[in-house]
Coordinates of C-alpha atoms in Angstrom, one line a residue:
X1 CA 26.2 43.3 76.1
X2 CA 30.3 44.3 76.7
X3 CA 31.2 47.0 79.5
X4 CA 34.1 49.4 78.2
X5 CA 35.2 48.9 81.6
X6 CA 36.0 45.4 81.1
X7 CA 38.3 45.7 78.2
X8 CA 41.2 47.6 77.1
X9 CA 40.4 50.5 74.2
X10 CA 40.9 48.9 70.7
X11 CA 42.0 45.9 72.4
X12 CA 40.9 43.3 69.6
X13 CA 38.6 40.2 71.5
X14 CA 41.0 36.9 69.8
X15 CA 41.0 33.8 71.7
X16 CA 44.3 33.3 73.4
X17 CA 46.9 31.3 71.8
X18 CA 46.6 27.1 72.0
X19 CA 49.2 25.9 74.7
X20 CA 52.3 24.3 73.0
X21 CA 53.3 21.0 74.3
X22 CA 56.7 19.6 74.8
X23 CA 57.4 16.9 72.2
X24 CA 59.5 14.8 74.6
X25 CA 55.8 14.3 76.7
X26 CA 54.2 13.1 74.0
X27 CA 53.7 9.4 74.0
X28 CA 55.6 7.4 71.6
X29 CA 52.6 6.0 69.8
X30 CA 52.4 3.5 67.2
X31 CA 55.9 4.6 65.8
X32 CA 57.9 2.7 68.9
X33 CA 55.8 -0.4 68.5
X34 CA 56.8 -1.5 65.2
X35 CA 60.3 -2.0 66.0
X36 CA 59.4 -3.8 69.0
X37 CA 57.3 -6.3 67.1
X38 CA 60.1 -6.8 64.1
X39 CA 63.1 -7.3 67.2
X40 CA 60.7 -9.7 69.0
X41 CA 59.9 -12.0 65.7
X42 CA 63.8 -12.0 65.2
X43 CA 64.3 -13.7 68.4
X44 CA 61.5 -16.3 67.7
X45 CA 63.2 -16.9 64.3
X46 CA 66.8 -17.1 65.6
X47 CA 65.6 -19.4 68.3
X48 CA 63.6 -21.7 65.6
X49 CA 67.2 -21.8 64.0
X50 CA 68.7 -22.8 66.8
X51 CA 66.4 -25.6 67.5
X52 CA 66.5 -27.0 63.8
X53 CA 70.2 -26.9 64.1
X54 CA 70.5 -29.1 67.1
X55 CA 68.0 -31.4 65.9
X56 CA 69.8 -31.9 62.8
X57 CA 73.2 -32.5 64.3
X58 CA 71.8 -34.9 67.0
X59 CA 69.7 -36.8 64.6
X60 CA 68.1 -38.4 67.5
X61 CA 71.0 -39.4 69.5
X62 CA 72.3 -37.4 72.5
X63 CA 75.2 -35.0 71.4
X64 CA 76.9 -34.9 74.8
X65 CA 78.2 -38.3 73.8
X66 CA 80.1 -37.3 70.9
X67 CA 83.7 -38.5 70.9
X68 CA 84.5 -34.6 70.4
X69 CA 83.2 -33.9 73.8
X70 CA 85.3 -36.4 75.7
X71 CA 85.8 -35.3 79.4
X72 CA 89.4 -34.1 80.0
X73 CA 89.7 -37.4 81.9
X74 CA 89.0 -39.3 79.2
X75 CA 91.3 -38.0 77.2
X76 CA 94.2 -38.2 79.7
X77 CA 93.4 -41.7 80.2
X78 CA 93.5 -42.6 76.3
X79 CA 96.6 -40.5 75.9
X80 CA 98.1 -42.6 79.1
X81 CA 97.1 -45.8 77.4
X82 CA 98.2 -44.6 74.0
X83 CA 102.0 -43.8 75.8
X84 CA 101.9 -47.4 77.3
X85 CA 101.7 -48.9 73.7
X86 CA 104.4 -46.8 72.8
X87 CA 106.5 -47.5 75.6
X88 CA 106.1 -51.4 74.5
X89 CA 107.5 -50.4 70.7
X90 CA 110.3 -48.6 72.1
X91 CA 111.5 -51.6 74.5
X92 CA 111.1 -54.3 71.7
X93 CA 113.4 -52.1 69.4
X94 CA 115.7 -51.5 72.1
X95 CA 115.9 -55.0 72.5
X96 CA 116.6 -55.5 68.9
X97 CA 119.3 -52.8 69.0
X98 CA 121.2 -54.3 72.1
X99 CA 121.0 -58.0 70.0
X100 CA 122.6 -56.1 67.0
X101 CA 125.3 -54.2 69.5
X102 CA 125.9 -57.6 71.3
X103 CA 127.2 -59.2 68.0
X104 CA 131.2 -59.3 67.2
X105 CA 131.7 -55.8 66.5
X106 CA 135.4 -55.3 67.1
X107 CA 135.1 -53.9 70.6
X108 CA 137.3 -54.8 73.2
X109 CA 136.4 -56.8 76.2
X110 CA 137.1 -53.4 78.4
X111 CA 134.7 -51.6 76.3
X112 CA 132.2 -54.2 76.3
X113 CA 132.3 -54.2 80.3
X114 CA 132.2 -50.3 80.2
X115 CA 129.2 -50.4 78.0
X116 CA 127.3 -52.8 80.6
X117 CA 128.5 -50.1 83.5
X118 CA 127.0 -47.3 81.5
X119 CA 123.4 -49.3 81.0
X120 CA 123.2 -50.5 85.0
X121 CA 123.3 -46.9 86.0
X122 CA 121.2 -45.3 83.2
X123 CA 118.7 -48.0 84.5
X124 CA 118.0 -49.4 80.9
X125 CA 119.3 -53.2 82.0
X126 CA 117.1 -55.3 84.4
X127 CA 118.2 -55.6 87.9
X128 CA 117.4 -58.2 90.6
X129 CA 118.3 -58.9 94.5
X130 CA 116.1 -58.6 97.6
X131 CA 113.7 -56.0 97.8
X132 CA 111.1 -54.1 100.1
X133 CA 108.1 -52.4 98.9
X134 CA 106.1 -49.1 100.3
X135 CA 102.3 -48.4 99.6
X136 CA 100.7 -45.2 100.1
X137 CA 97.1 -44.7 99.9
X138 CA 94.6 -42.1 100.3
X139 CA 92.5 -42.2 103.5
X140 CA 89.2 -44.0 103.5
X141 CA 86.0 -41.6 102.5
X142 CA 84.6 -41.7 105.8
X143 CA 87.8 -40.6 107.4
X144 CA 87.4 -38.7 110.7
X145 CA 90.1 -37.2 112.9
X146 CA 91.7 -39.7 115.7
X147 CA 91.2 -38.6 119.2
X148 CA 93.2 -35.4 119.9
X149 CA 93.6 -34.4 116.3
X150 CA 91.7 -31.4 114.5
X151 CA 88.8 -32.2 111.8
X152 CA 90.9 -33.0 108.4
X153 CA 90.7 -30.7 105.5
X154 CA 90.4 -32.2 101.9
X155 CA 94.2 -32.0 101.6
X156 CA 94.8 -34.1 104.8
X157 CA 93.0 -36.9 103.2
X158 CA 95.3 -37.6 99.8
X159 CA 98.7 -38.5 98.7
X160 CA 100.6 -35.8 98.0
X161 CA 103.5 -35.3 95.4
X162 CA 105.7 -34.4 98.4
X163 CA 104.8 -37.9 99.9
X164 CA 105.7 -39.9 97.1
X165 CA 108.8 -38.2 96.3
X166 CA 109.8 -38.6 100.3
X167 CA 109.6 -42.3 99.9
X168 CA 111.7 -42.5 96.7
X169 CA 114.5 -40.1 97.8
X170 CA 114.9 -41.6 101.2
X171 CA 115.3 -45.4 99.1
X172 CA 117.8 -44.1 96.8
X173 CA 119.6 -42.6 100.1
X174 CA 119.1 -46.0 101.5
X175 CA 121.5 -47.3 98.4
X176 CA 118.9 -48.9 96.1
X177 CA 120.1 -50.5 93.1
X178 CA 116.5 -50.0 91.5
X179 CA 113.8 -48.3 92.1
X180 CA 110.1 -49.1 90.3
X181 CA 107.3 -46.7 90.8
X182 CA 104.0 -48.7 89.9
X183 CA 105.0 -50.7 86.7
X184 CA 107.5 -48.2 85.5
X185 CA 111.5 -48.4 86.5
X186 CA 112.8 -44.6 87.8
X187 CA 116.0 -43.4 85.9
X188 CA 118.0 -40.4 86.5
X189 CA 115.3 -37.9 84.3
X190 CA 112.3 -39.5 85.9
X191 CA 110.0 -36.8 87.4
X192 CA 107.5 -38.0 90.5
X193 CA 104.7 -35.7 89.4
X194 CA 100.8 -35.2 91.0
X195 CA 98.2 -33.4 89.6
X196 CA 95.4 -33.4 91.7
X197 CA 95.1 -36.8 93.3
X198 CA 96.6 -38.8 90.4
X199 CA 100.3 -39.4 89.7
X200 CA 101.6 -38.9 86.2
X201 CA 105.0 -40.5 85.7
X202 CA 106.7 -40.3 82.1
X203 CA 103.5 -39.7 80.4
X204 CA 101.2 -42.0 82.1
X205 CA 98.5 -41.8 84.9
X206 CA 97.8 -43.4 87.9
X207 CA 95.5 -43.5 90.8
X208 CA 96.2 -44.4 94.2
X209 CA 97.2 -46.8 96.2
X210 CA 100.8 -46.0 94.9
X211 CA 103.0 -48.9 95.3
X212 CA 107.0 -48.5 95.2
X213 CA 109.6 -51.2 95.2
X214 CA 113.5 -51.2 95.5
X215 CA 115.8 -53.6 95.2
X216 CA 118.9 -53.4 97.4
X217 CA 120.4 -54.0 100.9
X218 CA 116.8 -54.2 102.8
X219 CA 118.5 -53.2 106.4
X220 CA 119.8 -50.2 104.7
X221 CA 116.6 -49.5 103.0
X222 CA 114.4 -49.8 105.9
X223 CA 117.0 -47.3 108.1
X224 CA 116.7 -44.8 105.4
X225 CA 113.2 -44.8 105.5
X226 CA 112.9 -44.5 109.6
X227 CA 115.2 -41.8 109.2
X228 CA 113.5 -39.5 106.9
X229 CA 111.9 -36.6 108.6
X230 CA 109.2 -36.2 105.7
X231 CA 108.6 -40.2 105.7
X232 CA 108.1 -39.0 109.8
X233 CA 105.8 -36.2 109.1
X234 CA 103.7 -38.5 106.6
X235 CA 103.4 -41.0 109.4
X236 CA 101.7 -38.2 111.5
X237 CA 99.1 -38.2 109.1
X238 CA 98.5 -41.8 108.9
X239 CA 97.7 -41.7 112.7
X240 CA 95.5 -38.5 112.6
X241 CA 93.5 -39.5 109.5
X242 CA 94.1 -43.0 108.4
X243 CA 96.4 -42.5 105.3
X244 CA 97.5 -45.7 103.9
X245 CA 101.4 -46.3 104.6
X246 CA 102.4 -50.5 104.4
X247 CA 106.2 -51.5 104.0
X248 CA 106.6 -55.3 102.9
X249 CA 109.5 -57.3 102.1
X250 CA 109.1 -58.7 98.8
X251 CA 112.2 -61.3 98.6
X252 CA 114.4 -61.6 95.5
X253 CA 112.7 -59.4 92.8
X254 CA 113.8 -58.7 89.2
X255 CA 112.8 -54.9 88.3
X256 CA 112.7 -54.6 84.2
X257 CA 114.6 -52.1 82.6
X258 CA 113.3 -48.8 81.8
X259 CA 111.9 -49.2 78.6
X260 CA 111.0 -45.2 77.4
X261 CA 113.2 -42.8 75.2
X262 CA 116.7 -41.7 77.0
X263 CA 116.9 -38.7 74.9
X264 CA 117.5 -35.3 76.8
X265 CA 115.2 -32.5 75.9
X266 CA 116.3 -29.0 76.7
X267 CA 115.9 -25.5 75.3
X268 CA 118.3 -23.5 73.3
X269 CA 118.8 -19.5 73.0
X270 CA 117.2 -17.8 70.1
X271 CA 119.9 -16.6 67.6

């Protein structure tokens, strides 16, 4: 039974409207799961394709040893060997040219003498005489600091470019008639450069120990080495950390002439 006091006069007794839900609060439902399943399947398909491609490429071998993946150091060594072969070929051609030039070509004795002088100055002719050698080397792997010296850093234990340059410059200053670094004769355009702990000289790569041989007045050469402030600084590291330093009298020695190209390469301004 209804009571007129409980409901307004004339009001309809309809049920209240249902609450409206926020679409953003609804669960995504199966409409999101379908793309997710498709994406997962695509990832597995791509992974399978990669495995198949790798298998077909390797053919049962270790693809890490393929020639196209040679280490940079291997490539450098290969180029160094190729440059050595080219140097030998160039030397052979130069000998042939020199032999032809020595034939009777109408030149005077004065012109021949001037040519020989230029060849000697250029370093393309062999030079003989009393010689000494200087050998520099990295410190041993287990090197420790001598008493009174700080703990060495990595750079303290290896030969640097300035160390080699200091020896070469001192020997030139001492009047060397010719200098050979490792197995190559130096000329006016030679650059003694180091990359890491390796020497790059005229397109070829060398590892320590480094041997430098000079022909000249041995007393003057020894004096020049002893007077070099850069070498004196290097000898402090020899004493502190065990870097290699050895000076030997080589007796009469013949240094071969420079065998590489003597052409000068330089930049030109753009027109």
